[in-house]
Short mmCIF file of C-alpha atoms in Angstrom, two decimals:
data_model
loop_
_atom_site.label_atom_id
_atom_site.label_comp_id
_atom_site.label_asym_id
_atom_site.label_seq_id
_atom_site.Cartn_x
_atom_site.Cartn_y
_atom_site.Cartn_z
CA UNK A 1 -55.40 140.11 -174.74
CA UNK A 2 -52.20 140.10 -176.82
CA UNK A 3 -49.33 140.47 -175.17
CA UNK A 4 -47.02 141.30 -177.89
CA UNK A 5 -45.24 144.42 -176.15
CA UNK A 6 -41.01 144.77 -175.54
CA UNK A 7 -41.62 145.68 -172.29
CA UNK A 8 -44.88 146.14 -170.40
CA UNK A 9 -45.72 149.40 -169.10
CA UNK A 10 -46.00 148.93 -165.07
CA UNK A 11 -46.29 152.32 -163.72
CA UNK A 12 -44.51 152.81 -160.02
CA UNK A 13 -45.70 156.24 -159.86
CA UNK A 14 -48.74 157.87 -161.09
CA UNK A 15 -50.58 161.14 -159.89
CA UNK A 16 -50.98 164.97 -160.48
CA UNK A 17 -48.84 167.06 -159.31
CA UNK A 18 -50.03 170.98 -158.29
CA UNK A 19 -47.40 173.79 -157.34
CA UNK A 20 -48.39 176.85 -155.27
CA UNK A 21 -46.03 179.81 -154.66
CA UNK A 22 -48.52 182.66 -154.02
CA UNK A 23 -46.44 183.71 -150.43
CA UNK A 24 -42.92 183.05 -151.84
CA UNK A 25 -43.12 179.93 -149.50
CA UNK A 26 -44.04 177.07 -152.08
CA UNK A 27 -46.35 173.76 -152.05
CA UNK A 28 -46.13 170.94 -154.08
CA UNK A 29 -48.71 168.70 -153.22
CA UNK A 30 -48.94 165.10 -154.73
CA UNK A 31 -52.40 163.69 -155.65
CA UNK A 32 -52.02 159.41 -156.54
CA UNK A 33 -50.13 156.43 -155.79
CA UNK A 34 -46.35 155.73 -155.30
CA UNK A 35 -45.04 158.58 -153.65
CA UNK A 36 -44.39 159.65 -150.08
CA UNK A 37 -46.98 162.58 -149.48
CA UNK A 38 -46.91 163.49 -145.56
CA UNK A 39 -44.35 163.62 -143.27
CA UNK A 40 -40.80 164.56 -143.68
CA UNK A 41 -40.30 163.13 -146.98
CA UNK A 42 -43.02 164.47 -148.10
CA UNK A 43 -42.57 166.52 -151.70
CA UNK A 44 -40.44 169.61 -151.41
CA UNK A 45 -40.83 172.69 -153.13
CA UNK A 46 -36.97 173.70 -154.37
CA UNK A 47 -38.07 176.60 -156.14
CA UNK A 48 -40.27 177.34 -159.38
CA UNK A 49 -40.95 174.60 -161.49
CA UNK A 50 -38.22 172.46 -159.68
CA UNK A 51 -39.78 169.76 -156.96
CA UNK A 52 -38.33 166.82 -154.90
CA UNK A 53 -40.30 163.43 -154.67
CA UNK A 54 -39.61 160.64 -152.11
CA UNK A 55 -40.63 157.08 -153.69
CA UNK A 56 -43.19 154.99 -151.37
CA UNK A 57 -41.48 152.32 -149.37
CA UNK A 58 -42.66 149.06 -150.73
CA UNK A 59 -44.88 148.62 -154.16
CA UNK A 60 -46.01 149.85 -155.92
CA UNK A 61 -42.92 152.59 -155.17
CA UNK A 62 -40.95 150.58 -154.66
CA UNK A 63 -38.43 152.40 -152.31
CA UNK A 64 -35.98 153.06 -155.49
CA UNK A 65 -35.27 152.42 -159.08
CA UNK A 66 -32.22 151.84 -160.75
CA UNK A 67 -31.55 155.47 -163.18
CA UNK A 68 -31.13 153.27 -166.18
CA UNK A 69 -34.55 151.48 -166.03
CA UNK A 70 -36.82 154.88 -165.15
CA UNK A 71 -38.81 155.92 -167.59
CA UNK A 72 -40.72 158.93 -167.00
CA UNK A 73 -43.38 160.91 -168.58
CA UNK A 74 -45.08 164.08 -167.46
CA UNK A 75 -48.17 165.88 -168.83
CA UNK A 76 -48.64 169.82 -167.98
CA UNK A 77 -52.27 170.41 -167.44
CA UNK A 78 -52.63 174.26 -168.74
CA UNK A 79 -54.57 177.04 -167.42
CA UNK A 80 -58.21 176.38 -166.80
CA UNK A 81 -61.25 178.40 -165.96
CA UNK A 82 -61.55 181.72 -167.89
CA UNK A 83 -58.16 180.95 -169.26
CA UNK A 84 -58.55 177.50 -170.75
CA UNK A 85 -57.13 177.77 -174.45
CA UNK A 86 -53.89 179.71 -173.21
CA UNK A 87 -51.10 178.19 -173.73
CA UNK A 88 -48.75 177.05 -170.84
CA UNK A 89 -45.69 178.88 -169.69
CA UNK A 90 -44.19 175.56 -169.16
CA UNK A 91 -41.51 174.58 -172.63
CA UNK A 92 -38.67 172.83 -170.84
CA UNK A 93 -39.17 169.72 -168.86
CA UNK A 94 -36.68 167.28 -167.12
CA UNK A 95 -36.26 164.84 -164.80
CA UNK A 96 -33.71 163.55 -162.14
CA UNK A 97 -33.30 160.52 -160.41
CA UNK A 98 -31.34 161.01 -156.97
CA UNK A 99 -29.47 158.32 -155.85
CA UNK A 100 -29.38 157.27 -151.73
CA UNK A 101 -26.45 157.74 -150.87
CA UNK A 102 -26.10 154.00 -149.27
CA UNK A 103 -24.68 151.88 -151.72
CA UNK A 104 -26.66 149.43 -153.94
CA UNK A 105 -30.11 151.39 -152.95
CA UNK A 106 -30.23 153.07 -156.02
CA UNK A 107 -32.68 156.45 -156.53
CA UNK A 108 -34.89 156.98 -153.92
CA UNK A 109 -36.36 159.90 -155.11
CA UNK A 110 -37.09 161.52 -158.42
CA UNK A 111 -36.36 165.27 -159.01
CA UNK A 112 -38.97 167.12 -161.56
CA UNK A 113 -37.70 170.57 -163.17
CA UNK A 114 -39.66 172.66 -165.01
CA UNK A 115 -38.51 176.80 -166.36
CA UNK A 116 -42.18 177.43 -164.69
CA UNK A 117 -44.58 175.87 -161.94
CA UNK A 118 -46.96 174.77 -164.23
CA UNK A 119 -50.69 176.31 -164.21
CA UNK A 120 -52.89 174.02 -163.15
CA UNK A 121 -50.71 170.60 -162.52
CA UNK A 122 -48.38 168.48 -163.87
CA UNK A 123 -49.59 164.62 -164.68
CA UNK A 124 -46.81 162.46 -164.02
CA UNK A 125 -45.96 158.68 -164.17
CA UNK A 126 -42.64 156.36 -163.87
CA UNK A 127 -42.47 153.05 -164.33
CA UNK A 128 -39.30 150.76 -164.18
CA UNK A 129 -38.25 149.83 -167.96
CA UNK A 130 -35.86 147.13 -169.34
CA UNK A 131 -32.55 149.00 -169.79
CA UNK A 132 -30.82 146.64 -172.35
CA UNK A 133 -30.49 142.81 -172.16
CA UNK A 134 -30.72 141.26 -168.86
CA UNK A 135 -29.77 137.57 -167.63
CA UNK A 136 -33.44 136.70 -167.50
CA UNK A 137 -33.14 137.20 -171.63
CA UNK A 138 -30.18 136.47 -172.19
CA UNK A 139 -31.58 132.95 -174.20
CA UNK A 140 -33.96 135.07 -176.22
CA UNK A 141 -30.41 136.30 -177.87
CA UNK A 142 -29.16 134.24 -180.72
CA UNK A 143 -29.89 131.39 -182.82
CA UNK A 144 -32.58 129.92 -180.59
CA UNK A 145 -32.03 126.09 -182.01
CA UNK A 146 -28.55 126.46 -181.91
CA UNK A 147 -28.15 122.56 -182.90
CA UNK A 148 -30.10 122.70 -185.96
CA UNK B 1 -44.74 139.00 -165.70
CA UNK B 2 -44.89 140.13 -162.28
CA UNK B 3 -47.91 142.84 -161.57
CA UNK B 4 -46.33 145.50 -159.51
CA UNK B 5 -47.85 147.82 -161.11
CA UNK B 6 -49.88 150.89 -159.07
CA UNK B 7 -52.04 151.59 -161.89
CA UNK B 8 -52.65 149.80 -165.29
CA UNK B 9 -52.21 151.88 -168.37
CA UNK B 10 -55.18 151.10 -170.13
CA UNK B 11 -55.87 153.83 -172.77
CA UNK B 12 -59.45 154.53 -173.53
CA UNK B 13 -58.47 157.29 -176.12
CA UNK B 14 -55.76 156.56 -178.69
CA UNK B 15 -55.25 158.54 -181.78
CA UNK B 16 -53.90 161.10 -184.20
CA UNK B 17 -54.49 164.13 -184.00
CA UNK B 18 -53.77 165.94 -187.67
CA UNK B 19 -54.58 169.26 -189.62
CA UNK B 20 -55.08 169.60 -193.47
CA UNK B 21 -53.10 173.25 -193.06
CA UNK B 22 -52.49 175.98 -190.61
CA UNK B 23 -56.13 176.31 -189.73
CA UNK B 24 -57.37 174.24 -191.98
CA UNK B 25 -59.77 171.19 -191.25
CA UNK B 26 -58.88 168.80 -188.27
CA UNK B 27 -58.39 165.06 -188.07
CA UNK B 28 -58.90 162.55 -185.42
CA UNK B 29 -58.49 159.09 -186.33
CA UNK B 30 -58.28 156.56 -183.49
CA UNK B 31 -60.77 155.58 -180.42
CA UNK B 32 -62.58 156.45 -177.76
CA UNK B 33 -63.61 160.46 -178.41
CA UNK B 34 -64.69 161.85 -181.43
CA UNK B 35 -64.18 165.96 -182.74
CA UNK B 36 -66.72 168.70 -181.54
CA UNK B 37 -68.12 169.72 -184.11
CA UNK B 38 -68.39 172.82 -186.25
CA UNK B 39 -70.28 175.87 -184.89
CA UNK B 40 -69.14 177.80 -188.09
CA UNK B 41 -70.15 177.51 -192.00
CA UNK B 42 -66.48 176.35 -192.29
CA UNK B 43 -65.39 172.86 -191.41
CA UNK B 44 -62.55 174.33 -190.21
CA UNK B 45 -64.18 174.91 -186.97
CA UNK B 46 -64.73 171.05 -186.39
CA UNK B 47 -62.36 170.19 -183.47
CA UNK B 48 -61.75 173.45 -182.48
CA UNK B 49 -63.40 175.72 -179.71
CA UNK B 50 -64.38 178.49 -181.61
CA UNK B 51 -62.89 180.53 -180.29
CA UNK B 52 -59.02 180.13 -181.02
CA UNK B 53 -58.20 179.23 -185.08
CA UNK B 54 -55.30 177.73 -184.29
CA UNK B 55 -53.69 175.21 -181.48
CA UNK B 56 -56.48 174.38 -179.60
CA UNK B 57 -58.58 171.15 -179.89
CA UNK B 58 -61.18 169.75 -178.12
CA UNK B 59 -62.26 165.86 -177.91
CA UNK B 60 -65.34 164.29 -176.81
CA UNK B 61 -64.99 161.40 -174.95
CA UNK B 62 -67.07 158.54 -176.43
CA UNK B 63 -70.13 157.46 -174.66
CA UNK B 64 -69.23 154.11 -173.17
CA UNK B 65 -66.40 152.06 -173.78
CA UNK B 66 -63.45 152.97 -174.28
CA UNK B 67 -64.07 156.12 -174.40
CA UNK B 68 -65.74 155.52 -171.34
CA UNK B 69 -67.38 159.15 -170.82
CA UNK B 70 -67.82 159.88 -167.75
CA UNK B 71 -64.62 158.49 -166.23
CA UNK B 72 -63.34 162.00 -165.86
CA UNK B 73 -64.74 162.91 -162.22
CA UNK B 74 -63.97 166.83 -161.25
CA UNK B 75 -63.38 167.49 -157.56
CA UNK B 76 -65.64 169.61 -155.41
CA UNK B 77 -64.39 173.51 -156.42
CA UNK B 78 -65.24 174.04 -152.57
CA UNK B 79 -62.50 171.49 -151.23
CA UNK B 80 -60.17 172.80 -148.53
CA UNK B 81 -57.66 173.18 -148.59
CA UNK B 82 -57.70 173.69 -152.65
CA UNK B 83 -54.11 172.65 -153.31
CA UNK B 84 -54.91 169.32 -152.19
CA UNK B 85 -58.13 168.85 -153.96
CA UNK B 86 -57.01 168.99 -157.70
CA UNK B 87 -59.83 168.93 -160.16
CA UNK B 88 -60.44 166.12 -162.42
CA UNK B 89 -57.40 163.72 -160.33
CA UNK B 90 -57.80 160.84 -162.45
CA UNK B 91 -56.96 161.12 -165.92
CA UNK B 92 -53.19 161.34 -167.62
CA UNK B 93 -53.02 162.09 -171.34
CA UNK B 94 -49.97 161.40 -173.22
CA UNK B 95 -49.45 164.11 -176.54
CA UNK B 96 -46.48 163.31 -178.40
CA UNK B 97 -45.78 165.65 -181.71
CA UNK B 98 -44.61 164.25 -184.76
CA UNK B 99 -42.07 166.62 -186.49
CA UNK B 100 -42.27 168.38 -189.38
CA UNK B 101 -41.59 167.54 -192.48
CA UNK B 102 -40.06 171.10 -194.53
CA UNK B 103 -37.98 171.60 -197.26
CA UNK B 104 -37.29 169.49 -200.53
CA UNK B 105 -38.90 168.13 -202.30
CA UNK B 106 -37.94 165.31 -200.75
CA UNK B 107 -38.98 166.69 -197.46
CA UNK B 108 -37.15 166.14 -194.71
CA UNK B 109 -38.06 165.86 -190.58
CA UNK B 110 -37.44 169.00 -188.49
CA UNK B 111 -37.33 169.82 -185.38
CA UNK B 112 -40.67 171.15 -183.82
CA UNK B 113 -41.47 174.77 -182.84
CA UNK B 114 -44.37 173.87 -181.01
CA UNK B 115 -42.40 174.19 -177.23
CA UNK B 116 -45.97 174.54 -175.43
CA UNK B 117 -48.33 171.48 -174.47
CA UNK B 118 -50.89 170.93 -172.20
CA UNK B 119 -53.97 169.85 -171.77
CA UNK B 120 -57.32 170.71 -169.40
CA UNK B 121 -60.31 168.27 -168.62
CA UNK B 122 -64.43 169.92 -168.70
CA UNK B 123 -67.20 170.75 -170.83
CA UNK B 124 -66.14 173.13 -173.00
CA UNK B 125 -68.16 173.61 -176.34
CA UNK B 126 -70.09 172.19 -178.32
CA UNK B 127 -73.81 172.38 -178.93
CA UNK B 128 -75.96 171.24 -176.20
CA UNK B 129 -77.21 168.33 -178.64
CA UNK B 130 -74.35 166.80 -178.77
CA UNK B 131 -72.26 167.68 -175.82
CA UNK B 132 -73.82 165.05 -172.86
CA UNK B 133 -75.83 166.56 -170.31
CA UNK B 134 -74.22 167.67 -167.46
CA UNK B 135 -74.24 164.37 -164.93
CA UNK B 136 -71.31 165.88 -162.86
CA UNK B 137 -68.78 164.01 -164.90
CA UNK B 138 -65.76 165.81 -167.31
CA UNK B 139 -66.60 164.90 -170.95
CA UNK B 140 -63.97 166.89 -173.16
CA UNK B 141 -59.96 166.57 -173.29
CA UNK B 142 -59.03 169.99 -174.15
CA UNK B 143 -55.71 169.90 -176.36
CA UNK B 144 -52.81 173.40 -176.35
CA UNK B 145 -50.14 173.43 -178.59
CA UNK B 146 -48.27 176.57 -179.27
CA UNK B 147 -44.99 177.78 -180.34
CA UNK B 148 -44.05 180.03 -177.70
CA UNK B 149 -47.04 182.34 -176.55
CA UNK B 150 -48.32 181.59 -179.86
CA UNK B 151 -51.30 179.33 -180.42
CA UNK B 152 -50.28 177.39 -183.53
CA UNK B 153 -51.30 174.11 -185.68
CA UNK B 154 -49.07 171.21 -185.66
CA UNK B 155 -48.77 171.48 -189.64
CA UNK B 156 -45.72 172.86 -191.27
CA UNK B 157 -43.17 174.15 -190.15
CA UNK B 158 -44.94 173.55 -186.89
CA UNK B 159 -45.63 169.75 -186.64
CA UNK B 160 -47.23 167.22 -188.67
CA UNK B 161 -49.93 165.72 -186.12
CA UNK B 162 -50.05 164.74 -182.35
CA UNK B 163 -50.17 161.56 -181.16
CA UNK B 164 -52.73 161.48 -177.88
CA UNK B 165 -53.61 158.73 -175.00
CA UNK B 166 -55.60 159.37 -172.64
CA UNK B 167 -56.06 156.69 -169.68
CA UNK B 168 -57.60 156.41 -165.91
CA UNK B 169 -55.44 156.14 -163.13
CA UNK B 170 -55.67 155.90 -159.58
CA UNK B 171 -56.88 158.12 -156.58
CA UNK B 172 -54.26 158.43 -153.21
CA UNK B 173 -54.79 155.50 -150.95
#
């Protein structure tokens, strides 16, 4: 295969995401790889359409990410069943990254907020992205036969 | 390159998704699904469900590689407790919109008005002939753009296409 791309794609996170509120007393429940599920990090329901998520310790969550090399993307999966068709209530979509508070350990967790829990789930995936040049490319910068 | 990675994004849909005019005939050109086709006289029922004119597409996944149908796998509708048995777990599907182009001539990009996206995973539509019989596996991406409540094309002033991936990933250890 090619490998021709700036930066590859390595997700840290993927899974779906589903938000219940039916008793005023929300669940967000995570459904993949990469983030802390059970327990007391597990994913906290802040309110509607805004979540908490703790990143695994060790890979693939790697604990925490730098803010300036997350990239994150996020897919709402609309209503289903009778409803499929209808469009979601979901048109504003953001994301966080929450730093620890211990110096040098960067965001531990990642902080989703939507204007609505979304219908059926929310598809989501972060992956840790080159933010600008770093010393490991620092040679690829310039005249690369500098003595010719 | 270190492989850290907890799930490879390895597309087996890639395309664009276009319209010839607000309801007008639909486009997919790319890999790994193809359009359902028309249950109306009009070909402007090809890619849609027949149901809604506008905003509402549904691909077929291809049979085999890369389209890979039968990749999408629903979850049993009788799990317990429901909100941690989400149906169809495994697929992620990227839609991107390309803006408008309005005004001019020349004419120039715009933002979109199409504020609503999402998708849904099943068997939908399609005649029996060509939709794939029913083997317990998802076959269709269904695709919902509107602006606002509004079901609407991405074709001007809307949009002019959406970009769509659709890959595997991974269940919970």
């Amino acid at each position: 295969m090619t490998d021709y791309a700036a930066a590859p794609a390595q997700p840290i996170v993927q899974g779906l995401l589903t938000a219940r509120n039916l008793d005023a007393s929300g669940v967000v429940t995570f459904f993949g790889i990469g983030i802390v599920q059970t327990g007391p990090n597990a994913p906290i329901y802040v309110g509607a359409g805004h979540y908490i998520l703790t990143l695994d310790p060790g890979l693939p969550g790697d604990v925490a990410i730098d803010p300036p090399f997350g990239r994150f993307m996020m897919t709402v999966r609309g209503p289903g069943g009778l409803l499929v068709g209808t469009p979601t209530a979901v048109d504003s979509k953001s994301i966080n990254y929450i730093q620890n508070p211990v110096p040098g350990v960067g965001a531990d967790k990642i902080e989703i907020l939507l204007n609505v829990d979304p219908e059926t789930g929310l598809e989501i995936v972060l992956w840790r992205a080159d933010a600008g040049v770093e010393l490991v490319n620092a040679n690829l910068i310039g005249p690369i036969y500098p003595n010719h | 390159m270190t492989d850290y990675a907890a799930a490879a994004v390895q597309p087996i849909v890639q395309g664009l998704l276009t319209v010839a005019s607000l309801g007008g005939p639909v486009t997919f050109t790319g890999r790994g699904a193809k359009l359902i086709p028309s249950l109306q006289p009009s070909p402007n029922g090809v890619g849609r469900d027949n149901t809604h004119p506008q905003g509402v597409f549904v691909l077929t996944l291809d049979v085999g590689l890369p389209g890979n149908a039968g990749a999408v796998e629903p979850f049993p509708n009788n799990a317990v407790p429901p909100t941690l048995a989400p149906a169809a777990p495994l697929p992620r599907t990227l839609v991107d919109v390309r803006a408008p182009l309005v005004g001019g001539p020349p004419a120039l990009p715009a933002p979109t008005t199409l504020t609503s996206v999402s998708v849904a995973y099943g068997n939908f539509t399609g005649p029996a002939s060509v939709t794939p019989p029913f083997d317990g596996s998802l076959t269709q991406v269904m695709i919902v753009v509107a602006a606002g409540a509004a079901l609407s094309d991405p074709f001007t002033p809307n949009a002019n296409g959406l970009e769509v991936i659709v890959w595997a990933g991974v269940e919970s250890p």
